[in-house]
mmCIF file of C-alpha atoms and ligand atoms in Angstrom:
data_model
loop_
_atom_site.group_PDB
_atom_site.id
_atom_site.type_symbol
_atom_site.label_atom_id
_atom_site.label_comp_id
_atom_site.label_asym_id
_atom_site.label_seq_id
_atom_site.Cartn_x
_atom_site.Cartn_y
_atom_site.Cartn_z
ATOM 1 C CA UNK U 105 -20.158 33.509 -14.991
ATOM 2 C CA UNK U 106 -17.944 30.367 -13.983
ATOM 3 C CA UNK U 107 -19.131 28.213 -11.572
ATOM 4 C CA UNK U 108 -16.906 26.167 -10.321
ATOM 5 C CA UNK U 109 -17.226 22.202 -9.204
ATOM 6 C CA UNK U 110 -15.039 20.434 -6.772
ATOM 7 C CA UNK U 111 -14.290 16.298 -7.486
ATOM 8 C CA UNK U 112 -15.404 14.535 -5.902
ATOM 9 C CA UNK U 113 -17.142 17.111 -3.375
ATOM 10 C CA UNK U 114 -15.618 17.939 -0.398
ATOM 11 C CA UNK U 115 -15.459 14.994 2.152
ATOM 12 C CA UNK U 116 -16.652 12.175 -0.696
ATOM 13 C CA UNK U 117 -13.318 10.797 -1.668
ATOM 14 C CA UNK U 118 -10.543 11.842 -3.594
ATOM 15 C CA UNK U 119 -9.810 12.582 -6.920
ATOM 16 C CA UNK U 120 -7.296 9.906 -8.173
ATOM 17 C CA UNK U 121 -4.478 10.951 -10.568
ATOM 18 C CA UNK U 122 -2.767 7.501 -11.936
ATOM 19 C CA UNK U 123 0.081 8.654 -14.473
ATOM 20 C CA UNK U 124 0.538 5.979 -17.531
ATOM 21 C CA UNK U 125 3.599 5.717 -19.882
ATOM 22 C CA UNK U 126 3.126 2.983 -22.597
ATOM 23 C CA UNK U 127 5.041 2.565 -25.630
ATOM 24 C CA UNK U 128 3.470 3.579 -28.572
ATOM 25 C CA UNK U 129 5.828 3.689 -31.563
ATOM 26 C CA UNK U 130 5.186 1.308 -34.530
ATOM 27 C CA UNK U 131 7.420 -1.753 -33.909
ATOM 28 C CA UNK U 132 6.104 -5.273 -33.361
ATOM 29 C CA UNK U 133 9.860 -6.951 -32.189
ATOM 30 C CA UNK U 134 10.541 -7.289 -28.864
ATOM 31 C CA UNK U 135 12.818 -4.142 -27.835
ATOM 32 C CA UNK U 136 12.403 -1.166 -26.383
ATOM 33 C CA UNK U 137 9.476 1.031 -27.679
ATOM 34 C CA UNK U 138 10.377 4.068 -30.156
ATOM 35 C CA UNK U 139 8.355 6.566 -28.993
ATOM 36 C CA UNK U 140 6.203 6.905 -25.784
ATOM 37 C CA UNK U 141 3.146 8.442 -24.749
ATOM 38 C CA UNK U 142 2.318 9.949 -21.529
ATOM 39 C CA UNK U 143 -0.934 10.300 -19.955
ATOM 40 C CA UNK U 144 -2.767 11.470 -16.886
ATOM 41 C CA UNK U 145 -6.025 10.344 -15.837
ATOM 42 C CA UNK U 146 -8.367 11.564 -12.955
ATOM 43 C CA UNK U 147 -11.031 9.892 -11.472
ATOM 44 C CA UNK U 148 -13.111 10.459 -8.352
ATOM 45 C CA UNK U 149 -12.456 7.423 -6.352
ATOM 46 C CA UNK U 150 -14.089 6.056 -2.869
ATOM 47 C CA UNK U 151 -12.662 3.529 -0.933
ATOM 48 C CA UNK U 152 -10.386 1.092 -2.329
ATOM 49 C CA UNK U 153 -10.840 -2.136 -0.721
ATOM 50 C CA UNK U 154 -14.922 -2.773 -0.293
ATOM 51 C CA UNK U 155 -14.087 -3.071 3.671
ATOM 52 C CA UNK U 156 -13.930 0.679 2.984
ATOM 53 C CA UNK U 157 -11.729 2.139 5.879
ATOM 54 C CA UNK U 158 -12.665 -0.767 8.181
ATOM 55 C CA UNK U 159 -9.988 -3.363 8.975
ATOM 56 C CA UNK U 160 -9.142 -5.985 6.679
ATOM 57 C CA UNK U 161 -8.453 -9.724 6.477
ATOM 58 C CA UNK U 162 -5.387 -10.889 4.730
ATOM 59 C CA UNK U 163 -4.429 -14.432 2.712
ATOM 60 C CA UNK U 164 -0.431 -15.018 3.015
ATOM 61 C CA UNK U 165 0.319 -16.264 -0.437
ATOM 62 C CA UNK U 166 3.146 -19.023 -0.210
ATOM 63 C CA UNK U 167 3.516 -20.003 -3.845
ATOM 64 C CA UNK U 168 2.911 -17.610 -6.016
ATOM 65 C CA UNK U 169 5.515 -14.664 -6.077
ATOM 66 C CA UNK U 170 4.910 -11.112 -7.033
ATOM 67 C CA UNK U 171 8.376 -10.159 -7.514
ATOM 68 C CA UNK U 172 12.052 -11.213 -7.645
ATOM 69 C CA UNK U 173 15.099 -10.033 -6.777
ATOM 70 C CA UNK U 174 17.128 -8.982 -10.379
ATOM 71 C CA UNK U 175 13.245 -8.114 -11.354
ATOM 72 C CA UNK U 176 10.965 -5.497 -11.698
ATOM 73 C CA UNK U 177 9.319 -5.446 -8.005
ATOM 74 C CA UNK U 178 10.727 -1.745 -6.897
ATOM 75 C CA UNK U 179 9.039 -0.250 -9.840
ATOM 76 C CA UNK U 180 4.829 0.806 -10.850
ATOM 77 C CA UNK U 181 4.701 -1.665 -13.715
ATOM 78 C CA UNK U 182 1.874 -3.584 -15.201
ATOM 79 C CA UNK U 183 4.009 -7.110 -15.470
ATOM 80 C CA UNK U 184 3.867 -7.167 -11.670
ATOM 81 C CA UNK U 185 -0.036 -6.881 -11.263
ATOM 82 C CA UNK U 186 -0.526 -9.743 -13.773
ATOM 83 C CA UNK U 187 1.157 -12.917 -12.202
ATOM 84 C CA UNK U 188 -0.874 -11.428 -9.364
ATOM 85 C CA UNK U 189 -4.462 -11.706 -10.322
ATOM 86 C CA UNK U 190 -4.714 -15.225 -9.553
ATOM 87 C CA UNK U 191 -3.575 -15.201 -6.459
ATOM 88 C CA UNK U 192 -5.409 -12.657 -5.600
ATOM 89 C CA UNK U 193 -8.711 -13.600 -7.214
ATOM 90 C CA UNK U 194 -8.539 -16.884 -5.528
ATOM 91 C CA UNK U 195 -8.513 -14.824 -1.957
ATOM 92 C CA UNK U 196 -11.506 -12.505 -2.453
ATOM 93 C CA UNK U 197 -13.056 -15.671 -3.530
ATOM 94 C CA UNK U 198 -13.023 -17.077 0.106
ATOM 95 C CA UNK U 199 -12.966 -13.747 1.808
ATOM 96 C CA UNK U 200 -9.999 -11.903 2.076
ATOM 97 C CA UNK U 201 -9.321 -8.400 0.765
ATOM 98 C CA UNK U 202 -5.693 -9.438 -0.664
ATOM 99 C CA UNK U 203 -2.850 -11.500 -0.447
ATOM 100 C CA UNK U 204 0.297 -10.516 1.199
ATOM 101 C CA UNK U 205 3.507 -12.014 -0.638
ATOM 102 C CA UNK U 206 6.530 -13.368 0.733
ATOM 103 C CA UNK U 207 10.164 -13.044 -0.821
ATOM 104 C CA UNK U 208 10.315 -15.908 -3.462
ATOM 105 C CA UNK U 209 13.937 -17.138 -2.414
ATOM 106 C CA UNK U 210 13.323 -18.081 1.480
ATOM 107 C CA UNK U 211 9.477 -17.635 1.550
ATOM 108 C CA UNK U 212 10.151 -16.681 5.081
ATOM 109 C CA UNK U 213 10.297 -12.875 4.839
ATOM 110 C CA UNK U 214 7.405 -10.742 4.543
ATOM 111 C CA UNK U 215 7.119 -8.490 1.605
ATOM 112 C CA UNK U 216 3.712 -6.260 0.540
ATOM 113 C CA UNK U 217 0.417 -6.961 -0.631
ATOM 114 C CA UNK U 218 -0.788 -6.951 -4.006
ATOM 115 C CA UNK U 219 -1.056 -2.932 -4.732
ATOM 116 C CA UNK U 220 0.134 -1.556 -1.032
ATOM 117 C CA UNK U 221 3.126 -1.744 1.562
ATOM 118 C CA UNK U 222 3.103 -3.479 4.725
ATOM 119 C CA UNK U 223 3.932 -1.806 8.217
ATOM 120 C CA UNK U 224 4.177 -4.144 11.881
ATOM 121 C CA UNK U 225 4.141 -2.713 15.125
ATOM 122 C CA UNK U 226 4.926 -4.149 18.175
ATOM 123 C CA UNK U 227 5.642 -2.669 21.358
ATOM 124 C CA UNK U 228 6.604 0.982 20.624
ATOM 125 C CA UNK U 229 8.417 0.002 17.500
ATOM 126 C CA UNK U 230 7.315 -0.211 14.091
ATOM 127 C CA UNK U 231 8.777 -2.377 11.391
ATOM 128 C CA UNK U 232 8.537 -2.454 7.262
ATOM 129 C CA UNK U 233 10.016 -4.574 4.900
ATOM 130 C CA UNK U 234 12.956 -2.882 3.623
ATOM 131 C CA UNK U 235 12.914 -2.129 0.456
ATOM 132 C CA UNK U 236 15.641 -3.507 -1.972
ATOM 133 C CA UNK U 237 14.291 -3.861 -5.257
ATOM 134 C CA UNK U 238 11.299 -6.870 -4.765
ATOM 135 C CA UNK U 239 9.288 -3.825 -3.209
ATOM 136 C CA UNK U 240 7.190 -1.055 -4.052
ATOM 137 C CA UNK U 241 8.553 1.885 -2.604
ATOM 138 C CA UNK U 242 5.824 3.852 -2.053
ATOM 139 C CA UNK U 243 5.348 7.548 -1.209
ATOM 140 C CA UNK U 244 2.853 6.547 1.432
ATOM 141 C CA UNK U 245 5.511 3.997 2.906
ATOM 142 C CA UNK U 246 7.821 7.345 3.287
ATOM 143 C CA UNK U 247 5.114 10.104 4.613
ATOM 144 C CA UNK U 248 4.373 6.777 7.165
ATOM 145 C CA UNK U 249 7.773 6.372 8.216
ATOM 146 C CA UNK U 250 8.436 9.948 8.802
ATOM 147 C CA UNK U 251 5.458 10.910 10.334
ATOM 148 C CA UNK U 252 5.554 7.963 13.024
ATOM 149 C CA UNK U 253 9.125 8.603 13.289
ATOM 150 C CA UNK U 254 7.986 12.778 13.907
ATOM 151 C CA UNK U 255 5.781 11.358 16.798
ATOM 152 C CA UNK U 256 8.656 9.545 18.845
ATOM 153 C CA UNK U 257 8.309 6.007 17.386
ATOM 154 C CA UNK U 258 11.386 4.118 16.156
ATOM 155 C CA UNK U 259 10.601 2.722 12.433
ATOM 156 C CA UNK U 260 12.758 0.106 11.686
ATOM 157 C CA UNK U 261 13.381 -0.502 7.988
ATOM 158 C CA UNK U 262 14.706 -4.403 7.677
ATOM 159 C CA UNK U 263 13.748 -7.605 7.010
ATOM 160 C CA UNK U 264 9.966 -8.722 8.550
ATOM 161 C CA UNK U 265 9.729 -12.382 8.729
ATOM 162 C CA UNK U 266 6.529 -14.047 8.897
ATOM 163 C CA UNK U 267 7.163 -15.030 12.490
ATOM 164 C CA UNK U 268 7.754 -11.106 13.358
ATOM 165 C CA UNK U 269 4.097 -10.447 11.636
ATOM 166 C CA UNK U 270 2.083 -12.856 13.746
ATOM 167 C CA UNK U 271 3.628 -12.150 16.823
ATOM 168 C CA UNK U 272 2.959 -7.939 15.961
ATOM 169 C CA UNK U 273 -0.037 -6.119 17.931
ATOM 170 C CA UNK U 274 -0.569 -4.224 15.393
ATOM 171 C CA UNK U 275 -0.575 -4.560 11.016
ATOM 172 C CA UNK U 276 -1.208 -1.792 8.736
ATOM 173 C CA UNK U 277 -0.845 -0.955 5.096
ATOM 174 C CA UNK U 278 -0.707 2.148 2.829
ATOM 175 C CA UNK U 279 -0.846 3.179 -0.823
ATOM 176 C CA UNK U 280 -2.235 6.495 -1.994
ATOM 177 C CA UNK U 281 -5.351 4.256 -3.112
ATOM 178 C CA UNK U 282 -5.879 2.432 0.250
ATOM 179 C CA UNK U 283 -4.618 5.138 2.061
ATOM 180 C CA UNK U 284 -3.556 3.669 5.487
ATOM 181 C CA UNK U 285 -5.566 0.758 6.063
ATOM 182 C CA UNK U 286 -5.465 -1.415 9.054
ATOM 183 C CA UNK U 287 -5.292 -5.245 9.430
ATOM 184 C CA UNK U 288 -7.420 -7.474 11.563
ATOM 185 C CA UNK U 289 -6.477 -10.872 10.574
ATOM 186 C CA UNK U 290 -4.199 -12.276 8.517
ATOM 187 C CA UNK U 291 -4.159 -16.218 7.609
ATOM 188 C CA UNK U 292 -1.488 -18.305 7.412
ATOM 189 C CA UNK U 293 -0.806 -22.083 6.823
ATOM 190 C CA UNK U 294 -4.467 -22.028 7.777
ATOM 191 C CA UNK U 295 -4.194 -20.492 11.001
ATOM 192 C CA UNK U 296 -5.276 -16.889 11.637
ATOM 193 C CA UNK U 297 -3.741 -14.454 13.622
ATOM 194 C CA UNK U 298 -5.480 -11.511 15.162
ATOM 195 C CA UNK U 299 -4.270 -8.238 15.635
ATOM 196 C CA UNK U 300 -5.427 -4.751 17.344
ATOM 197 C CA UNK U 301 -7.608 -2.200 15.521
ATOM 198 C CA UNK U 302 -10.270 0.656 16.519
ATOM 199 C CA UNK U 303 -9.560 4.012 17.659
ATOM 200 C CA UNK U 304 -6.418 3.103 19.898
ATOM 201 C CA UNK U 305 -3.799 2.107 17.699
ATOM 202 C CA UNK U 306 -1.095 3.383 15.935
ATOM 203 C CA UNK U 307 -2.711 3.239 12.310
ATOM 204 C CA UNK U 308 -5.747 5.510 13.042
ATOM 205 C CA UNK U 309 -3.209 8.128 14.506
ATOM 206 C CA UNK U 310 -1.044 8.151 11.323
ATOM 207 C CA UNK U 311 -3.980 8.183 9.239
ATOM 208 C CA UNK U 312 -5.630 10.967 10.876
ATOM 209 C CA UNK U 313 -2.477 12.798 10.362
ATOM 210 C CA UNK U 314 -1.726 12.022 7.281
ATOM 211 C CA UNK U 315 -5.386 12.838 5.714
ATOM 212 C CA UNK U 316 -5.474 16.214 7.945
ATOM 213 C CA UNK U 317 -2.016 16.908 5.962
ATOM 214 C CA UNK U 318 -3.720 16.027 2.093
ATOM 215 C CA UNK U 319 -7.165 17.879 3.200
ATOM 216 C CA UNK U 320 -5.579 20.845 4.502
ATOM 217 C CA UNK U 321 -6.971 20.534 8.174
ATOM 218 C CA UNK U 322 -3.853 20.421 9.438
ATOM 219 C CA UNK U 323 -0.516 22.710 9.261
ATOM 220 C CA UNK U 324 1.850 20.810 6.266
ATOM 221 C CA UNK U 325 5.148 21.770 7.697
ATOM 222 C CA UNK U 326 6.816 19.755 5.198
ATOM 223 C CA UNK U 327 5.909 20.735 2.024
ATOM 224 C CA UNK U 328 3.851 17.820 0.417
ATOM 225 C CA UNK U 329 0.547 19.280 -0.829
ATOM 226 C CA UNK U 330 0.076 21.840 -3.992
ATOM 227 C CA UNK U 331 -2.187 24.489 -4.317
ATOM 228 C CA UNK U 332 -3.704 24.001 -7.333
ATOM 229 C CA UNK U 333 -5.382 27.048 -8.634
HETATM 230 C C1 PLP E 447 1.096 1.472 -5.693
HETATM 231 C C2 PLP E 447 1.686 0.403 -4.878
HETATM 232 C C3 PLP E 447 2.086 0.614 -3.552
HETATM 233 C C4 PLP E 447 1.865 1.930 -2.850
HETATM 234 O O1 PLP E 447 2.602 2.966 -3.391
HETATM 235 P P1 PLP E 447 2.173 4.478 -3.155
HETATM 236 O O2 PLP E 447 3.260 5.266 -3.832
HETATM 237 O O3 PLP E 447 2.146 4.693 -1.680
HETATM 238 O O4 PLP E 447 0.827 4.653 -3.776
HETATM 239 C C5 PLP E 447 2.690 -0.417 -2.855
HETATM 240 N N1 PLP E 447 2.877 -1.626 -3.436
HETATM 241 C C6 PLP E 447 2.495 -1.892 -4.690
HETATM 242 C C7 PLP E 447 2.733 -3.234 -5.264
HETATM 243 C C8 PLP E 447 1.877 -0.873 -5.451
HETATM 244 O O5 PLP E 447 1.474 -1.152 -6.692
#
């Protein structure tokens, strides 16, 4: 008899699938690898940032630069988490869950944080940082913009500058690992800005909806989940 295990159990997470492609062929120059390998892991994960779904605080970062245009920002590669660690290291260090980065040639427009994208709302409009190669475009960024967009809100893709973000009501972020998190503070130039959280706001609708979608609680008229069997 089979008895069959769900992980994590129903309601205590997720399980995490992170696909990996490193080179693996035997050459020591630098140039493209000869052969690949491709893997899959799984793990049952919690909540990513230790805030768990509660709001966070974020650090804007104005010297050290995640990405750059001609680079490799648009894409999941480990040579953008590395120039990142310090930076981000330094944050948690006096409190802050991450850094959010600005664009290395102005420093004036607002680009992502470390591992997630970036989402301002003000009024009845939402704004993200468009994404033209220095960001991560993220599968969460698209399921946000169309479900907001499905609910009568206009989501501007475009440039955010750092004046837009402090004067937004409300600041969000998603990734598949932080899901869609919301933002209570961010710092910059040593002043910190506060924005709206809690049950009213625009980020606990879109995550309810989006979550209902993944778990299955709620109709997916658009075909993003699997049955796995
Ligand atoms: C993974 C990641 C995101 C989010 O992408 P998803 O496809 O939504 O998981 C955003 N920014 C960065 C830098 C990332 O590494």
């Amino acid at each position: 008899r089979v008895r069959w295990f769900q992980v994590p159990p129903q309601g205590k997470g997720a399980l995490y699938l992170r696909p990996l492609l490193i080179g693996s062929g035997a050459i020591l120059g630098l140039a493209p690898a000869p052969e690949y390998t491709f893997m899959i892991y799984a793990a049952p994960v919690g909540t990513y940032f230790k805030e768990g779904m509660a709001a966070i605080n974020l650090l804007v970062e104005e010297e050290i630069h995640r990405a750059m245009p001609g680079g490799t920002g648009g894409v999941k590669t480990i040579s953008n988490y590395a120039p990142v660690l310090k930076a981000q290291m330094d944050a948690r260090s006096k409190g802050f869950a991450d850094v959010l980065y600005l664009d290395s040639v102005h420093k004036r427009y607002v680009e992502e944080a470390s591992s997630c994208n970036l989402f301002v709302v003000k009024g009845g409009a939402v704004a993200t940082p468009a994404t033209a190669g220095t960001i991560l475009p993220g599968v969460t960024r698209r399921s946000i913009i169309e479900l907001a967009r499905d609910s009568g809100y206009q989501v501007e893709e475009r440039l955010v500058s750092i004046d837009d973000l402090i004067s937004a009501d409300e600041v969000f972020c998603t990734g598949t690992a932080v899901g869609v998190t919301p933002v209570s503070t961010i710092t910059y130039q040593g002043t910190r800005y506060e924005f709206r959280t809690g049950e009213d706001t625009l980020s606990k609708k879109l995550y309810t909806t989006l979550t209902s979608i993944q778990m299955g609680l709620a109709e997916d008229k658009k075909g993003w989940t699997v049955a796995v069997d």
